Amino acid sequence: MSDVLQQLAQILEQRKQESADKSYVASLYAKGLDSILKKVGEEATETVIAAKNGDKQQIIYETADLWFHCMVMLAAQGLHPDDVLQELQPPFWLVWPGRKSTTQQVDLF
């Protein structure tokens, strides 16, 4: 799975150098962060609606669209999917994120 994310991240970086009229992603970058964030919000809403409706194929489609636009957002912020994947590594699973005390571990699963 990470190969797909790596390839996509590389393409998203390349699109930063392209003209806005040459690609959808380049046009998002040209419009700025607010437009990218608006798109992430729209895709998140569509993902929730798909899940609520229970259509598995639509859930997959909308989740992929959300992930894609989140990756555009990450790239616009100078971040990489590896930064997020690293956050998901242990002890993420053992300690609730944002918890002030790590003396009590909580197994999320």
Short mmCIF file of C-alpha atoms in Angstrom, two decimals:
data_model
loop_
_atom_site.label_atom_id
_atom_site.label_comp_id
_atom_site.label_asym_id
_atom_site.label_seq_id
_atom_site.Cartn_x
_atom_site.Cartn_y
_atom_site.Cartn_z
CA MET A 1 0.00 0.00 0.00
CA SER A 2 2.73 2.46 0.84
CA ASP A 3 4.10 2.14 -2.72
CA VAL A 4 0.89 3.67 -4.04
CA LEU A 5 1.14 6.50 -1.52
CA GLN A 6 4.81 7.06 -2.40
CA GLN A 7 4.04 7.22 -6.11
CA LEU A 8 1.13 9.58 -5.59
CA ALA A 9 3.19 11.81 -3.29
CA GLN A 10 5.88 12.03 -5.95
CA ILE A 11 3.34 13.03 -8.61
CA LEU A 12 1.79 15.62 -6.28
CA GLU A 13 5.23 17.17 -5.74
CA GLN A 14 5.80 17.31 -9.51
CA ARG A 15 2.46 19.06 -9.99
CA LYS A 16 3.70 21.97 -7.86
CA GLN A 17 5.94 22.93 -10.78
CA GLU A 18 3.26 22.70 -13.47
CA SER A 19 0.97 25.33 -14.84
CA ALA A 20 -2.51 25.51 -13.33
CA ASP A 21 -4.06 24.92 -16.73
CA LYS A 22 -2.12 21.66 -17.16
CA SER A 23 -3.50 19.63 -14.25
CA TYR A 24 -6.24 19.58 -11.65
CA VAL A 25 -3.74 19.35 -8.79
CA ALA A 26 -1.66 22.23 -10.14
CA SER A 27 -4.84 24.31 -10.27
CA LEU A 28 -5.58 23.48 -6.64
CA TYR A 29 -2.08 24.56 -5.63
CA ALA A 30 -2.50 27.79 -7.62
CA LYS A 31 -5.79 28.57 -5.87
CA GLY A 32 -4.11 28.24 -2.48
CA LEU A 33 -4.56 26.46 0.81
CA ASP A 34 -8.10 27.69 1.48
CA SER A 35 -9.34 26.08 -1.73
CA ILE A 36 -7.53 22.85 -0.93
CA LEU A 37 -9.03 22.79 2.57
CA LYS A 38 -12.49 23.48 1.20
CA LYS A 39 -12.08 20.48 -1.10
CA VAL A 40 -10.94 18.28 1.82
CA GLY A 41 -14.04 19.35 3.74
CA GLU A 42 -16.33 18.59 0.80
CA GLU A 43 -14.80 15.17 0.33
CA ALA A 44 -15.06 14.40 4.05
CA THR A 45 -18.75 15.24 3.96
CA GLU A 46 -19.29 13.06 0.89
CA THR A 47 -17.47 10.20 2.64
CA VAL A 48 -19.72 10.49 5.68
CA ILE A 49 -22.84 10.52 3.49
CA ALA A 50 -21.63 7.44 1.60
CA ALA A 51 -21.02 5.62 4.89
CA LYS A 52 -24.44 6.66 6.18
CA ASN A 53 -26.04 5.29 3.00
CA GLY A 54 -24.14 2.02 3.36
CA ASP A 55 -23.10 1.73 -0.29
CA LYS A 56 -19.74 -0.05 -0.02
CA GLN A 57 -18.54 0.91 -3.51
CA GLN A 58 -19.44 4.55 -2.91
CA ILE A 59 -17.69 4.45 0.49
CA ILE A 60 -14.52 3.19 -1.21
CA TYR A 61 -14.75 5.82 -3.96
CA GLU A 62 -15.37 8.71 -1.58
CA THR A 63 -12.69 7.56 0.88
CA ALA A 64 -10.16 7.39 -1.96
CA ASP A 65 -11.18 10.90 -3.03
CA LEU A 66 -10.81 12.13 0.56
CA TRP A 67 -7.39 10.50 0.96
CA PHE A 68 -6.29 12.00 -2.35
CA HIS A 69 -7.28 15.51 -1.34
CA CYS A 70 -5.72 15.05 2.11
CA MET A 71 -2.49 14.14 0.35
CA VAL A 72 -2.74 17.33 -1.72
CA MET A 73 -3.19 19.23 1.55
CA LEU A 74 -0.17 17.49 3.09
CA ALA A 75 1.99 18.30 0.06
CA ALA A 76 0.83 21.92 0.12
CA GLN A 77 2.01 22.07 3.73
CA GLY A 78 5.38 20.51 2.93
CA LEU A 79 4.42 17.20 4.53
CA HIS A 80 4.57 13.64 3.21
CA PRO A 81 2.36 10.57 3.73
CA ASP A 82 5.26 9.02 5.67
CA ASP A 83 4.76 11.71 8.32
CA VAL A 84 1.21 10.44 8.89
CA LEU A 85 2.19 6.78 8.67
CA GLN A 86 4.90 7.38 11.28
CA GLU A 87 2.26 8.85 13.59
CA LEU A 88 0.27 5.62 13.27
CA GLN A 89 3.18 3.50 14.48
CA PRO A 90 3.29 2.29 18.09
CA PRO A 91 2.93 3.71 20.67
CA PHE A 92 -0.06 5.31 18.88
CA TRP A 93 -1.96 2.05 19.34
CA LEU A 94 -1.00 1.80 23.00
CA VAL A 95 -1.51 5.35 24.22
CA TRP A 96 -4.56 7.38 23.35
CA PRO A 97 -3.42 10.34 21.21
CA GLY A 98 -3.54 13.63 23.06
CA ARG A 99 -3.56 11.95 26.47
CA LYS A 100 -1.60 14.03 28.96
CA SER A 101 -0.35 11.13 31.02
CA THR A 102 1.40 8.15 29.53
CA THR A 103 1.48 6.33 32.87
CA GLN A 104 -1.82 4.66 32.04
CA GLN A 105 -1.70 2.98 28.67
CA VAL A 106 -4.90 2.29 26.83
CA ASP A 107 -4.99 -0.43 24.22
CA LEU A 108 -7.19 0.98 21.47
CA PHE A 109 -7.89 -2.49 20.16
#
